[in-house]
mmCIF file of C-alpha atoms and ligand atoms in Angstrom:
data_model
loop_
_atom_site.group_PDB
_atom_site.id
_atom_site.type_symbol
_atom_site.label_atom_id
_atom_site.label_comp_id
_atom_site.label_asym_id
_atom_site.label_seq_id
_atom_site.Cartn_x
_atom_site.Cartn_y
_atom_site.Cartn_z
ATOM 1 C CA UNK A 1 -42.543 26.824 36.159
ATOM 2 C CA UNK A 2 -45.062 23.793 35.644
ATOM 3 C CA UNK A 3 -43.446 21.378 33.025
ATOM 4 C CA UNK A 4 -46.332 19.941 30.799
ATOM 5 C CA UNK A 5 -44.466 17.499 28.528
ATOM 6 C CA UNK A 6 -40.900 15.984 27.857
ATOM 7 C CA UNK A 7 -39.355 14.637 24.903
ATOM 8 C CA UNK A 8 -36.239 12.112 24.350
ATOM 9 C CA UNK A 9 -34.467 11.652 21.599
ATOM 10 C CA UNK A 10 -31.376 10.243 20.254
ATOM 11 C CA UNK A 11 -28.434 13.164 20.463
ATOM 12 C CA UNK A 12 -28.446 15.123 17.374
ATOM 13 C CA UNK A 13 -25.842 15.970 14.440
ATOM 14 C CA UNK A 14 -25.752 18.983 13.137
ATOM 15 C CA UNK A 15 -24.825 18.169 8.593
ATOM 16 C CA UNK A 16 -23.992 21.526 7.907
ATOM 17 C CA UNK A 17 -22.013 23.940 10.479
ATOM 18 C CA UNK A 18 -19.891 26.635 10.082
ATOM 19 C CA UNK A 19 -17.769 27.051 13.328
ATOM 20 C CA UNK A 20 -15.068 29.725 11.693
ATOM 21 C CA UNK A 21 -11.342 29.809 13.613
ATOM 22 C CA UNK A 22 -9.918 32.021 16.157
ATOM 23 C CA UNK A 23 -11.996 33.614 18.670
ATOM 24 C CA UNK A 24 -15.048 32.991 16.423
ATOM 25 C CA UNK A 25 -14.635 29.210 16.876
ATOM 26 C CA UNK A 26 -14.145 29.853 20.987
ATOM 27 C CA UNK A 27 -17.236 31.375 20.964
ATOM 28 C CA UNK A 28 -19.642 29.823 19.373
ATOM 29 C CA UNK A 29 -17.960 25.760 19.743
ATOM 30 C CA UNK A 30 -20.183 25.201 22.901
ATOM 31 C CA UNK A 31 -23.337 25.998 22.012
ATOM 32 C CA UNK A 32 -23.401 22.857 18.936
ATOM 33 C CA UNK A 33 -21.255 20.695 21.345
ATOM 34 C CA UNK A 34 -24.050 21.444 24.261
ATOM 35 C CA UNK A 35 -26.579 19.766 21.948
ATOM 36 C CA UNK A 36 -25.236 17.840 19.030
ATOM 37 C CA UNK A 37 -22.473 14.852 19.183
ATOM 38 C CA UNK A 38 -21.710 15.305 15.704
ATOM 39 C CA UNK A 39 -21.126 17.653 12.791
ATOM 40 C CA UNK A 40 -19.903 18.540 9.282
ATOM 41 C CA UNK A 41 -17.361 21.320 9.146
ATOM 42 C CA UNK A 42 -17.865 23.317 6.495
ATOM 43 C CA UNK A 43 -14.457 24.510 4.833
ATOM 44 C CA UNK A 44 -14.883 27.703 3.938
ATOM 45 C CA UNK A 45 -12.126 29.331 5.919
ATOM 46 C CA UNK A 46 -9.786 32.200 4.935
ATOM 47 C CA UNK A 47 -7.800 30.339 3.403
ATOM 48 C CA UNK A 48 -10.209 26.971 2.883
ATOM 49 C CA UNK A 49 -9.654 23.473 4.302
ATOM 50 C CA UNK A 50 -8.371 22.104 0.805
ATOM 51 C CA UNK A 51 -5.962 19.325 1.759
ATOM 52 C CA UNK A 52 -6.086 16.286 4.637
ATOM 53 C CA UNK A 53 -3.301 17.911 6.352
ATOM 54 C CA UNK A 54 -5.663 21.415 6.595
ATOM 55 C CA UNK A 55 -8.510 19.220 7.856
ATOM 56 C CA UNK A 56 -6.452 17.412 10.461
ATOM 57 C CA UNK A 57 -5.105 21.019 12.204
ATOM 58 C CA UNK A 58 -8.293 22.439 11.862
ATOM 59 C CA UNK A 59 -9.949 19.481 13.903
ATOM 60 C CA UNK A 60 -7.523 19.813 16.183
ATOM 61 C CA UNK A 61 -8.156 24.158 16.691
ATOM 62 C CA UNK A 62 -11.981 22.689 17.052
ATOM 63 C CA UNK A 63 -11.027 19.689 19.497
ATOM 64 C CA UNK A 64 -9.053 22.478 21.661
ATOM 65 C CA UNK A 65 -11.693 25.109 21.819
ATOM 66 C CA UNK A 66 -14.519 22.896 22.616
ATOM 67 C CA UNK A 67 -15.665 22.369 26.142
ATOM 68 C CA UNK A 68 -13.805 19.627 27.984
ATOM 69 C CA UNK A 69 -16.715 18.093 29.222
ATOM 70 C CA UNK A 70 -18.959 17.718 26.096
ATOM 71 C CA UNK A 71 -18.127 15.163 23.595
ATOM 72 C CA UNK A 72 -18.109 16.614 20.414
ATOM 73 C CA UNK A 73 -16.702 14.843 17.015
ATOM 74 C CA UNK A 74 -16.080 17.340 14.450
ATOM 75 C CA UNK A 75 -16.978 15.492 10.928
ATOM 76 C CA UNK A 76 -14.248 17.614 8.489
ATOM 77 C CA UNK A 77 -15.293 18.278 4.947
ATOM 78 C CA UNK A 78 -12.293 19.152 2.012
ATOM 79 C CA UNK A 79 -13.356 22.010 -0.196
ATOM 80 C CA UNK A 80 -13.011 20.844 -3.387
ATOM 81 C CA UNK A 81 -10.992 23.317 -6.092
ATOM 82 C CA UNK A 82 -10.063 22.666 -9.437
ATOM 83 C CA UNK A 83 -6.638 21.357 -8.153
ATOM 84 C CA UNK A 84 -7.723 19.324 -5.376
ATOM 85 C CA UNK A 85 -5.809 15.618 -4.851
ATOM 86 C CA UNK A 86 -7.901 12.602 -5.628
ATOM 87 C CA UNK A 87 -5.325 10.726 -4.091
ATOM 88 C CA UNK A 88 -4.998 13.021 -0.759
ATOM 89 C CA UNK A 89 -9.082 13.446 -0.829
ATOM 90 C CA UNK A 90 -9.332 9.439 -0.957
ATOM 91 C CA UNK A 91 -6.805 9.055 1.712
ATOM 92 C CA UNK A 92 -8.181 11.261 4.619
ATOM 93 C CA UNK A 93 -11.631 9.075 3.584
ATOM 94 C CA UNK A 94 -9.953 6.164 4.496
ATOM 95 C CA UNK A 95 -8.036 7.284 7.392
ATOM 96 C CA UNK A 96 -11.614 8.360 8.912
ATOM 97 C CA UNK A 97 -10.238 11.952 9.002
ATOM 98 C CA UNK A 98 -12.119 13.332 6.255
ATOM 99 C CA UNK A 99 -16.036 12.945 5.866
ATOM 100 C CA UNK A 100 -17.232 14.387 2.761
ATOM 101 C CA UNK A 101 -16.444 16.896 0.123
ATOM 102 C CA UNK A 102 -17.742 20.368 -0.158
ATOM 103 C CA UNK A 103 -18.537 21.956 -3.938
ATOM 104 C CA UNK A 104 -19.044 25.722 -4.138
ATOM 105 C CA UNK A 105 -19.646 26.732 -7.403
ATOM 106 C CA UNK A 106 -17.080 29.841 -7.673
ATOM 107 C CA UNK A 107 -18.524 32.921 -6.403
ATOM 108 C CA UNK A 108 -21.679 31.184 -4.721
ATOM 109 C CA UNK A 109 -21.500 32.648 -1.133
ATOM 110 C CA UNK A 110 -19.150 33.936 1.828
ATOM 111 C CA UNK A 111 -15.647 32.517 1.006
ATOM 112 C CA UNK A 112 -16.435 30.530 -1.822
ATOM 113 C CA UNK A 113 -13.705 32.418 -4.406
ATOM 114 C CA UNK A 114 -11.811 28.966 -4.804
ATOM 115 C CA UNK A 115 -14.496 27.182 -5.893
ATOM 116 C CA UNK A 116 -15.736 25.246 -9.009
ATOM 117 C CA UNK A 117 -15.665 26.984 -12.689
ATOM 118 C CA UNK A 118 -14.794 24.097 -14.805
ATOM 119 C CA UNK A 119 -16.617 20.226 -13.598
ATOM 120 C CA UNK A 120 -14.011 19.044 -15.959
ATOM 121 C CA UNK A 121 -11.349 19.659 -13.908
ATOM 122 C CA UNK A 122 -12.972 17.692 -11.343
ATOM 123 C CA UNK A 123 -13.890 14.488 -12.526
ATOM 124 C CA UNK A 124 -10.979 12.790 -11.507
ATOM 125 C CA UNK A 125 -11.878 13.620 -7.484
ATOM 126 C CA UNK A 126 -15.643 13.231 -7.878
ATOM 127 C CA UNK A 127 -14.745 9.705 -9.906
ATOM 128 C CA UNK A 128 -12.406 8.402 -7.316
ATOM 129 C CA UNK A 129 -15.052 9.604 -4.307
ATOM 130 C CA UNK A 130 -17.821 7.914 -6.205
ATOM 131 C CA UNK A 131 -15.417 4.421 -6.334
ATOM 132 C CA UNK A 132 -14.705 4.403 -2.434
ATOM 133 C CA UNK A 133 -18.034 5.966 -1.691
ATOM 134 C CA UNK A 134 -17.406 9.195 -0.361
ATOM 135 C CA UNK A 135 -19.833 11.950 -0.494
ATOM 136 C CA UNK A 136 -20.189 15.031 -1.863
ATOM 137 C CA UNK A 137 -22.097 17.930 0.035
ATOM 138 C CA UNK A 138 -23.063 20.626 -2.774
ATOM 139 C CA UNK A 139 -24.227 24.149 -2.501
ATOM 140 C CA UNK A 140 -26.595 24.066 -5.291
ATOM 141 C CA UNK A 141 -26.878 27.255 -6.525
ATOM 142 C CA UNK A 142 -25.705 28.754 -9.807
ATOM 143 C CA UNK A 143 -23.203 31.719 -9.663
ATOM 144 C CA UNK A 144 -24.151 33.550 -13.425
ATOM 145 C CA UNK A 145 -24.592 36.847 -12.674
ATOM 146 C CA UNK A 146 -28.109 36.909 -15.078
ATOM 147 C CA UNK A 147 -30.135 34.407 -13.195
ATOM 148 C CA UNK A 148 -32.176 36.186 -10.702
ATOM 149 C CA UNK A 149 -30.909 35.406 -7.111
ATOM 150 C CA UNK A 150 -34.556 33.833 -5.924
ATOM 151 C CA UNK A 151 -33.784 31.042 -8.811
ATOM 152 C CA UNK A 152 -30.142 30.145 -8.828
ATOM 153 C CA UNK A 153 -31.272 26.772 -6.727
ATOM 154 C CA UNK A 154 -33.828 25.973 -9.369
ATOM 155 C CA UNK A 155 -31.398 27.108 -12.151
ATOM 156 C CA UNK A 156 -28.373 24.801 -10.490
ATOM 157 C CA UNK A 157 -30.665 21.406 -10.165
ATOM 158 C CA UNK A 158 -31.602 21.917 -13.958
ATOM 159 C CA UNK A 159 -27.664 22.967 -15.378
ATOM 160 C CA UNK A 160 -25.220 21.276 -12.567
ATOM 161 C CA UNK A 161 -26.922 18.855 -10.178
ATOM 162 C CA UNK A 162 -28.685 16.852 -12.963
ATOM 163 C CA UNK A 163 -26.220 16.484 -15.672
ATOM 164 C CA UNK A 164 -23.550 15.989 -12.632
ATOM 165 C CA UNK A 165 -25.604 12.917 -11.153
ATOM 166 C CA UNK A 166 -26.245 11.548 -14.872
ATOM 167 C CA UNK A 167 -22.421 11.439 -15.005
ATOM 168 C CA UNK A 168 -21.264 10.413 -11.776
ATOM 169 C CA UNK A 169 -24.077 8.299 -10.873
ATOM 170 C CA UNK A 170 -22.429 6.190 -8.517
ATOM 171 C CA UNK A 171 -21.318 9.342 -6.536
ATOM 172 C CA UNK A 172 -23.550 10.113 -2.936
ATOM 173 C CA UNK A 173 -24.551 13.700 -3.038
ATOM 174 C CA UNK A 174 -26.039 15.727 -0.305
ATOM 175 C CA UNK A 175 -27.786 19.094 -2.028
ATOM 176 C CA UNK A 176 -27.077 21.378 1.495
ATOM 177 C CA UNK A 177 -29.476 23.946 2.502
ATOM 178 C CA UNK A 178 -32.094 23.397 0.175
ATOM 179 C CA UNK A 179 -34.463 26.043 -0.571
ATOM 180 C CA UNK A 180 -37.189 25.407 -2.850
ATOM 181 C CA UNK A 181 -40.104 23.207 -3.587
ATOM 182 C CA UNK A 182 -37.703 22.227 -6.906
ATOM 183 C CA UNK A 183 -35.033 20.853 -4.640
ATOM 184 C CA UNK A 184 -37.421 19.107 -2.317
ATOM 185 C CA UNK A 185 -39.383 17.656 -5.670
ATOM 186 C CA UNK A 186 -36.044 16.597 -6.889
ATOM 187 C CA UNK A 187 -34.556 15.041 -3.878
ATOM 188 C CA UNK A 188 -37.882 12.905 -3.215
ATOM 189 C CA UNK A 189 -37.730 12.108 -6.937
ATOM 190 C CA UNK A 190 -34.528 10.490 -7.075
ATOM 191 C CA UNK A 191 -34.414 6.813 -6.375
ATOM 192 C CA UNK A 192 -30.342 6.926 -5.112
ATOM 193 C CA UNK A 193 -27.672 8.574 -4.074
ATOM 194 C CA UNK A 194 -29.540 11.721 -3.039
ATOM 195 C CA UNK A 195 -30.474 13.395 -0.084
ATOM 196 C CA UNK A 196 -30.715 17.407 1.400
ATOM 197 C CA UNK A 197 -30.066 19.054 4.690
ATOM 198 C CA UNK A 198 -32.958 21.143 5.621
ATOM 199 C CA UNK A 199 -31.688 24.527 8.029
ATOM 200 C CA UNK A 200 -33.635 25.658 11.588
ATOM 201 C CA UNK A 201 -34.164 29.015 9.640
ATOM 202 C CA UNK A 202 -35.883 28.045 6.235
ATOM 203 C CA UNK A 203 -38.347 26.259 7.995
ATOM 204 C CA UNK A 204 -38.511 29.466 9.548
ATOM 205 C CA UNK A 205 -38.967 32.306 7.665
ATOM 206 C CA UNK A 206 -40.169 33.250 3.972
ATOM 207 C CA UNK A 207 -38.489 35.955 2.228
ATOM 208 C CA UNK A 208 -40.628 38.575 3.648
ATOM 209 C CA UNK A 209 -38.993 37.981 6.773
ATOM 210 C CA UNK A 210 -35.566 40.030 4.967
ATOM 211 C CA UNK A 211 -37.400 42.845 3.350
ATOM 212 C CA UNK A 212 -40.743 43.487 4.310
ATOM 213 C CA UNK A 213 -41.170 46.560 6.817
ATOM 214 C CA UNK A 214 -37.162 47.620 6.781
ATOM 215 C CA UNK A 215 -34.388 45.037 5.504
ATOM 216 C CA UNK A 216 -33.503 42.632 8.376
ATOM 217 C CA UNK A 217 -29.639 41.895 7.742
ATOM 218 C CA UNK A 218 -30.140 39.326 10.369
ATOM 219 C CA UNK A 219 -32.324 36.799 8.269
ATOM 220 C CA UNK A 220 -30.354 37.260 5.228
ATOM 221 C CA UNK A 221 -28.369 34.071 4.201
ATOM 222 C CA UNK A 222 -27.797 31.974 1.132
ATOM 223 C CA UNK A 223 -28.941 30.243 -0.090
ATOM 224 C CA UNK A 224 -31.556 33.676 0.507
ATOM 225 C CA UNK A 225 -35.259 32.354 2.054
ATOM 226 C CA UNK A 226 -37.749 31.998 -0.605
ATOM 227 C CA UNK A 227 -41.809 32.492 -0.916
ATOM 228 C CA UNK A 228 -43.891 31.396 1.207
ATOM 229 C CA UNK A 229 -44.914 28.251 -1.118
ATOM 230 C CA UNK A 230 -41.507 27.093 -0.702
ATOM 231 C CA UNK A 231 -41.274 27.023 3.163
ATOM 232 C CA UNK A 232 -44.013 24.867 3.199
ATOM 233 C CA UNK A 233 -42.452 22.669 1.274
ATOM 234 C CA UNK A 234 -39.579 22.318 3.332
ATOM 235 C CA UNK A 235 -41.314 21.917 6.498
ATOM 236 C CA UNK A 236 -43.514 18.776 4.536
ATOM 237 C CA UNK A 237 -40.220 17.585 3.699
ATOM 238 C CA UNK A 238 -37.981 18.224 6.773
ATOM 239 C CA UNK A 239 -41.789 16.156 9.172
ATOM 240 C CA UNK A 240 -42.422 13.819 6.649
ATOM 241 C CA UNK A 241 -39.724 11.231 7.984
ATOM 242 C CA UNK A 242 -38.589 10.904 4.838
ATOM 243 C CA UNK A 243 -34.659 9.630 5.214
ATOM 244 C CA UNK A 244 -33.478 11.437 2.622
ATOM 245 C CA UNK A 245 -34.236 14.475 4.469
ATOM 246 C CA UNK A 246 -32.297 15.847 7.445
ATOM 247 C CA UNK A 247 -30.798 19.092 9.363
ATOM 248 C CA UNK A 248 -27.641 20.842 8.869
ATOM 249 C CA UNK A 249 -27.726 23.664 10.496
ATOM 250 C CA UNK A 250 -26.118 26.018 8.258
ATOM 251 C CA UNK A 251 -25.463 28.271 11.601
ATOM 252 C CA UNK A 252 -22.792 31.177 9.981
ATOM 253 C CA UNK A 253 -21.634 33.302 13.001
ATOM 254 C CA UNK A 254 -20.871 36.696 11.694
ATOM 255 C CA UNK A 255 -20.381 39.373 13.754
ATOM 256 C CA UNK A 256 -23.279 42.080 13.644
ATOM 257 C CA UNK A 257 -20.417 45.075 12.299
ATOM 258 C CA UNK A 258 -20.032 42.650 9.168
ATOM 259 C CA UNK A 259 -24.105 41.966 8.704
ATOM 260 C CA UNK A 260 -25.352 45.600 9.747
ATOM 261 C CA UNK A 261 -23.464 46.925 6.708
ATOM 262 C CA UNK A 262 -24.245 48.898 3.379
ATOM 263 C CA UNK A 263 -22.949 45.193 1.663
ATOM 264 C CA UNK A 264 -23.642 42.766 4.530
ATOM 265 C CA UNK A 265 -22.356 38.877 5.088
ATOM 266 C CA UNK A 266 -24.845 35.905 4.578
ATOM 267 C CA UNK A 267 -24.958 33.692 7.054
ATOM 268 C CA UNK A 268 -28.115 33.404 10.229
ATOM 269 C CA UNK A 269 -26.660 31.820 14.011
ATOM 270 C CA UNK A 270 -28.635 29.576 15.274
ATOM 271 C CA UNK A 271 -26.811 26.625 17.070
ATOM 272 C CA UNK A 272 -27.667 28.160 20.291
ATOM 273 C CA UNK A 273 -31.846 27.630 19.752
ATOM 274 C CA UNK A 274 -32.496 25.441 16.974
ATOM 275 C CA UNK A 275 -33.534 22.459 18.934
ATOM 276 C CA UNK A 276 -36.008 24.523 20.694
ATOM 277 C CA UNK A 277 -36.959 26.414 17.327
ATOM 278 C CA UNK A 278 -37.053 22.783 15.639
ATOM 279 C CA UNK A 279 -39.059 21.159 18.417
ATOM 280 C CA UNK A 280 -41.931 24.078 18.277
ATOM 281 C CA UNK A 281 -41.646 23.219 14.515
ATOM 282 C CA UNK A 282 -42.484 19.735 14.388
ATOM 283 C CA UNK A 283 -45.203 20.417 17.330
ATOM 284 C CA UNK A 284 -46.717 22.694 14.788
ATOM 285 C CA UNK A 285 -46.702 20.323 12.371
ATOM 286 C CA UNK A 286 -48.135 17.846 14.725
ATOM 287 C CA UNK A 287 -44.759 15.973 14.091
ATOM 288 C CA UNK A 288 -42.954 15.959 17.166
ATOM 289 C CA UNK A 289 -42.993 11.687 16.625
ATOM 290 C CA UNK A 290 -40.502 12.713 13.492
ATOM 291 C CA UNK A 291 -38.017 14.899 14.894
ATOM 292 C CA UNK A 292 -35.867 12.272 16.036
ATOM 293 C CA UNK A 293 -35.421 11.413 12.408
ATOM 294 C CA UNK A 294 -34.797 14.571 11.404
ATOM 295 C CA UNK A 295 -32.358 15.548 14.059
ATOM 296 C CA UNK A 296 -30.251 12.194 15.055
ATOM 297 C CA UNK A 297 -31.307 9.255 12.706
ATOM 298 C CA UNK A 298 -31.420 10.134 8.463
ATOM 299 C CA UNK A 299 -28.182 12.220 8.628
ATOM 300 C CA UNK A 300 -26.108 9.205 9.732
ATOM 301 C CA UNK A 301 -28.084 6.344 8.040
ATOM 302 C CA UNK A 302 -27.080 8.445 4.948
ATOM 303 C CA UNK A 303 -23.657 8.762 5.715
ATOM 304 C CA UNK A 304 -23.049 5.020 6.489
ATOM 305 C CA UNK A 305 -22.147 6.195 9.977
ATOM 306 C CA UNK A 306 -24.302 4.200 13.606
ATOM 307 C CA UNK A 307 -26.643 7.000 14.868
ATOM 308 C CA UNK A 308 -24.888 8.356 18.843
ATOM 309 C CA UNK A 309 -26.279 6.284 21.942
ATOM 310 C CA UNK A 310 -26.683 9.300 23.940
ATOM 311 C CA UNK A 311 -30.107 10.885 23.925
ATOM 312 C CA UNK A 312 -31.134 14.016 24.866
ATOM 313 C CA UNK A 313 -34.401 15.451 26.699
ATOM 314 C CA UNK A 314 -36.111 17.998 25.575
ATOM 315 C CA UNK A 315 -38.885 19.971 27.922
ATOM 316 C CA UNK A 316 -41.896 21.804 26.932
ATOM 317 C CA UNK A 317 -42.526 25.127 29.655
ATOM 318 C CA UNK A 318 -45.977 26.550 30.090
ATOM 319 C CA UNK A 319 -44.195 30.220 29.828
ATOM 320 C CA UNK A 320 -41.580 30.975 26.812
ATOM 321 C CA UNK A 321 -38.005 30.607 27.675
ATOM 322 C CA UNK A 322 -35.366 32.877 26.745
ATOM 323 C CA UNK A 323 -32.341 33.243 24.228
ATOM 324 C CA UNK A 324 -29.960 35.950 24.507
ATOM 325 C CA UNK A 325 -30.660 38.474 21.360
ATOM 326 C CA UNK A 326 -26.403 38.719 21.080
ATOM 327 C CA UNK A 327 -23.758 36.082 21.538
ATOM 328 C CA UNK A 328 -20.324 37.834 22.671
ATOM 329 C CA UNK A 329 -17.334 36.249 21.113
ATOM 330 C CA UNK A 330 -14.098 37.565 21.086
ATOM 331 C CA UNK A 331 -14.322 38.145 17.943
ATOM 332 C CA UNK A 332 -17.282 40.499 18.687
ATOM 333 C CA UNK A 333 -21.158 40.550 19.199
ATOM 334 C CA UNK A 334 -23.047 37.713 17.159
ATOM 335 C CA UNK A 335 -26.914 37.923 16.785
ATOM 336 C CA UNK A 336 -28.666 35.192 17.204
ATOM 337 C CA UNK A 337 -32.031 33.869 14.991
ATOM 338 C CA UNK A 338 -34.995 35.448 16.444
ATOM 339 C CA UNK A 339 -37.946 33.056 14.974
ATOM 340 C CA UNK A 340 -40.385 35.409 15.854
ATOM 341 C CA UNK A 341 -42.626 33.579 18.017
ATOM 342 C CA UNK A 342 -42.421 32.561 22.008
ATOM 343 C CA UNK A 343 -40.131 29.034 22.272
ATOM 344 C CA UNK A 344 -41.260 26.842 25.091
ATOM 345 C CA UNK A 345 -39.179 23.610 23.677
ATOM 346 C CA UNK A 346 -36.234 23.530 25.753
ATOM 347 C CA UNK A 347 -33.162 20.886 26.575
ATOM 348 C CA UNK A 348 -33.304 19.530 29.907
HETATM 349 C C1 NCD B 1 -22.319 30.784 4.894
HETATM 350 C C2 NCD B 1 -21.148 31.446 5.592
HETATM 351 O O1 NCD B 1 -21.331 32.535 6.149
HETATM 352 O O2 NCD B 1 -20.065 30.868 5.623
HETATM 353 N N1 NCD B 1 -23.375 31.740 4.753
HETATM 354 C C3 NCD B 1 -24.679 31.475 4.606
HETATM 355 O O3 NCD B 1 -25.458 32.404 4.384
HETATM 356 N N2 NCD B 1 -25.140 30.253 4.699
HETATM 357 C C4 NCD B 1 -21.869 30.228 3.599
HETATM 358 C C5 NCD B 1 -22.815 29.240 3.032
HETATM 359 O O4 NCD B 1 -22.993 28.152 3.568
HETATM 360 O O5 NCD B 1 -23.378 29.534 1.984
HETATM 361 ZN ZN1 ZN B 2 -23.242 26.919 4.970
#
């Protein structure tokens, strides 16, 4: 195979990853530890990650399962409920064992039943992380049954995310997953305290990608993919270099009995390709000069946190490389994100 061009780049974090437990975790732990150093574990376990003492086993389950050779830090995340412990919250901050919050409105997506109702009930935790400067990853989308699913992220910036921020100014949000050319307008219109994770997938695909030609469980997720006007957006956002813009992942491992289903799960796997489906990306965007900023440098300038020393290379093949189309875990099959077009990038 004739190699025509190589690119190096600081090791990537992955702000938004959902590694599960059990034989889930086993399975899919290597492929983020192959190719990121770091990344925020999302909570939203059966039952969630609610207190410190939650996070700390969890990391530990993680640390055990991943690959002795790979370094791999596991950034834990608290989901925040409506009786969540400012004073335990604050205390894994300090102790460097916690890393953010995690807000699901109530009802928003896979797990999320213990989420958010009443912001009242709250305060107190989002006060006290605003004081020691901890921050708060939201998924910003509204849960009222009436609002049509393509606008709940539009919807949530207008109802939650703004009034929140005008109360808790002093509090660091991160809007995850964001979806729309209103998040992306809002993000880059905000002078502090704000900043988005941008997934492999939304960059990706548009919603026709879902239900155009046959529903494709496979590329469902929420937040869902929106028009086409919208991806755009998000791939200006995610090349611009922008530092208030970087990836989380948002890879959600479900096996294909649970997303090949008359109600399926939400969630697209990518951990496995997305630096190869991110790399073709930016090259499209004649941007491959910003993916290091994207991948390895916003994400920890935003959370206060030295960006890794490692660096990875990535290679660009004449002929497309392969993914497998299935993961096996123990747990059972996982599909994997088929972008829909040949990927050359790979890392060396
Ligand atoms: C996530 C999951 O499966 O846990 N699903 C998804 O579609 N992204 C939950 C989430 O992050 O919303
Ligand atoms: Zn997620």
């Amino acid at each position: 195979m004739r190699v025509t061009k190589t690119l190096t780049i600081i090791k990537p974090d992955d702000w938004h990853l959902h590694l599960r437990d059990g034989a889930m975790l086993e399975g899919v732990i290597g492929h983020s530890s192959r190719h990121f150093a770091r990344a925020i574990i999302m909570p939203n376990l059966v039952p969630p990650v609610v207190t410190t003492s939650d996070a700390a086993a969890y990391r530990d389950r993680i640390l055990a399962a991943k690959p002795k050779a790979d370094f791999f830090k596991p950034l834990m995340t608290l989901y925040l409920t409506e009786q969540s412990d400012p004073n335990d919250i604050a205390s894994g901050f300090e102790n460097g064992l916690v890393s953010a919050v995690k807000l699901y409105p109530a009802g928003a997506t896979t797990n999320s039943a213990s989420g958010v109702k009443d912001f009242d009930k709250v305060m107190p935790v989002l006060q006290k992380m605003a004081e020691i400067g901890m921050p708060l990853c939201v998924h910003g989308e509204v849960t009222d049954a009436s609002i049509d699913i393509f606008d709940r992220e539009a919807v949530f910036i207008e109802r939650v995310l703004d009034p929140l921020r005008k109360r808790v100014p002093d509090l660091r949000i991160i809007m995850e997953h964001v979806t729309t050319k209103n998040g992306v307008d809002y993000v880059t219109s905000s002078d502090k305290n704000l900043a988005a994770t941008i997934t492999t997938h939304h960059l990706i695909i548009n919603r026709n990608a879902i239900l155009a030609g046959g529903i494709r469980p496979h590329y469902y997720c929420l937040p869902v993919a929106k028009r086409e006007e919208h991806r755009l957006a998000l791939r200006a956002a995610a090349t611009s270099g922008d530092k208030r813009f970087f990836i989380g992942t948002d890879s959600a491992p479900h096996i294909d009995d649970s997303k090949e289903h008359s109600c399926g799960c939400a969630g697209i796997y990518t951990s496995i390709n997305t630096m190869s489906c991110l790399a073709h990306v930016f090259e499209q965007e004649n941007a491959l000069d910003k993916l290091e900023a994207f991948t390895s440098l916003n994400g920890p300038a935003y959370y206060n946190m030295p960006h890794n020393d490692d660096t990875i290379t990535l290679i660009r093949h004449d002929e497309p490389i392969t993914f497998p189309d299935k993961i096996d875990t123990g747990a059972g099959p996982v599909t994997v994100f088929d972008p829909m077009f040949p990927l050359h990038w790979e890392v060396q």
